[in-house]
Amino acid sequence: MAENKPTCTVCAKTFNQKSSLNVHMRSVHDMEVGLGGPLVCPMCDSRVQCYEDLAGHMEEKHGMPMEKEELAFACMEDFKAWKKKEENENRSLYVKHSASKLLANGKKRTLFRCNRDGSYRSRVGTDRKKKLKSQGSCKIEARCPSFIIVKEGAENVRVTFYKRHVGHSMSLGHQTLSRDDRTEIAGLLESGRPLSTILDLVRDSCLNSEHFQRIHLLTKMDMRNITTEFNLKKDRLHQNDAISLEIWVNSFLEGNMDYNPVVFYKRQEESDKTVVGSPHLNDEDFLLVIMTLYQKKMFLEFGSDIICVDGTHGTNGYDFQLLTILTVDEYASGYPIAFCFTNRKDTIAYKRFFLAVKMANSMPVNYVCNIFMSDDEPAFLNAWEEVMGPVKHRLLCSWHVDRNWQSNVHSKIKCHSKGVMAYKVLHLLQKECNETSFLQKLQLFLQELGEDEDTQELARYFRAVYAKRPETWAYCYRKSLRINTNMYLESFHRVFKHMYLEGKKIKRLDKCVSALMKFTRNKIFERLIRKQKKTPSHRLSQMQNSHIESLAIKVPSH
């Protein structure tokens, strides 16, 4: 075996490793050998074969002592504890870039390098979309001579530690989270704790720590990266969003059909299936209709009274609109009964949505909705009546009406003072509760608008759009209908966007669908809690408080 070992050509001395021979040749015989390897010196352009050669080069050519330490540990757990303590105290991080090697003597050799060591290489090349960090790459485009060699045997663990770093500062900004820290954070994320709560725990721990560490610079972006690394995104079934959604839909088709919340699904680039009484969708159209069993139950129980329909924008990165059908239960609380994601915003998409709901619930032929509320877009009502049947009362949301009035008054009346007065009259006219008085005031208002040249354009608009259908917007026609605004849907939009989507525009559709399913699940439990504890809704509580306050009003005696 001796003839196979590296041997000095001058004195015939043998060595176990080539690097040891190179050090011997340079230190004893003053010969430049082993300096043409892949490791670049951080101080000059010299190249060496291995890290031991780099340490020798730093001492010989640059006069930098490498502070070499030889350590021994009883087991790898003791070594890891020492390594973590060393990293925390010196704001460093040592990582393993290659697999351990089995030596001839049976020991396992592992090399841990400084994380600043090496050169930055983009994984995506010139096609990358995200910019580099403002602080730049952590790589120093050379080799740091600080490293750890671990030789793990059956009885103990021998460690050779070159402590001195060269070519970079010991800033925490370029240090990455250690594997142990990432694993600990992943455990907290897996437990379901909010990101803000985890940040509080980490930053509070800084007060009891002797050294300020990289973990104390934890950000929400770090936690999102950890979520991806440990595959904690339960709503992401595949890296590709379309495939992930497809897997989610198919998971219900392959299981129990009774529990399938997907009542209609048409992916993009797929030909539409012909359905009797339904308009045809184009190949590029997308439509996903979701309705759970409990939502079907709520629709059959309360859907004949109040129906609210509206669309929500900004819930995903594809600009797909989220359409929602909502009803009102016996607690005067809004309850969404069906959802639809679609790229279309027209009667065709609405009719297909309503038809899917009708077929999923086997609606009776004589179904009649008492109250239908939406914005001022006629497409919703037209599609509903064509698919579901007639409605008794068509109401416009007071907020949408008021917003339209403000916009048109501003654009059609150039005189500011006359515009302000016209809007005030419209506002009072809308809230007039006596029908006879309302009709008289409406005619007088239109007459005054028509006689003034500055307000004639608004008069023509108001006659054409609102004067012919006051029953849809005037309060005197809805006194006993228990609803003025689409506040139930507005409340749903606010809660879903700010609580379930965390106030952000979600890029992936599968994540938005997952959040929607969590919302419908939680609505079931909210309703069960209310039924068990007899808890009134916020609207009922306000009505009760108003009633109590009205009883306390003292009527003046005459």
PDB file of C-alpha atoms in Angstrom, residues 304 358 362-370 387-392:
ATOM      1  CA  SER A 304     -86.470  32.087  -1.924  1.00  0.00           C
ATOM      2  CA  LYS A 358     -79.903  25.380 -10.449  1.00  0.00           C
ATOM      3  CA  SER A 362     -82.738  20.453  -8.626  1.00  0.00           C
ATOM      4  CA  MET A 363     -84.648  23.732  -8.321  1.00  0.00           C
ATOM      5  CA  PRO A 364     -88.491  23.580  -8.603  1.00  0.00           C
ATOM      6  CA  VAL A 365     -90.118  24.939 -11.754  1.00  0.00           C
ATOM      7  CA  ASN A 366     -92.224  27.473  -9.822  1.00  0.00           C
ATOM      8  CA  TYR A 367     -89.265  28.935  -7.909  1.00  0.00           C
ATOM      9  CA  VAL A 368     -89.732  32.669  -7.310  1.00  0.00           C
ATOM     10  CA  CYS A 369     -87.241  34.895  -5.507  1.00  0.00           C
ATOM     11  CA  ASN A 370     -88.771  37.557  -3.266  1.00  0.00           C
ATOM     12  CA  VAL A 387     -82.326  30.806 -15.670  1.00  0.00           C
ATOM     13  CA  MET A 388     -84.051  30.810 -12.262  1.00  0.00           C
ATOM     14  CA  GLY A 389     -87.327  32.616 -12.898  1.00  0.00           C
ATOM     15  CA  PRO A 390     -88.960  35.943 -11.979  1.00  0.00           C
ATOM     16  CA  VAL A 391     -88.246  38.041  -8.911  1.00  0.00           C
ATOM     17  CA  LYS A 392     -90.863  40.010  -6.970  1.00  0.00           C
TER      18      LYS A 392
END
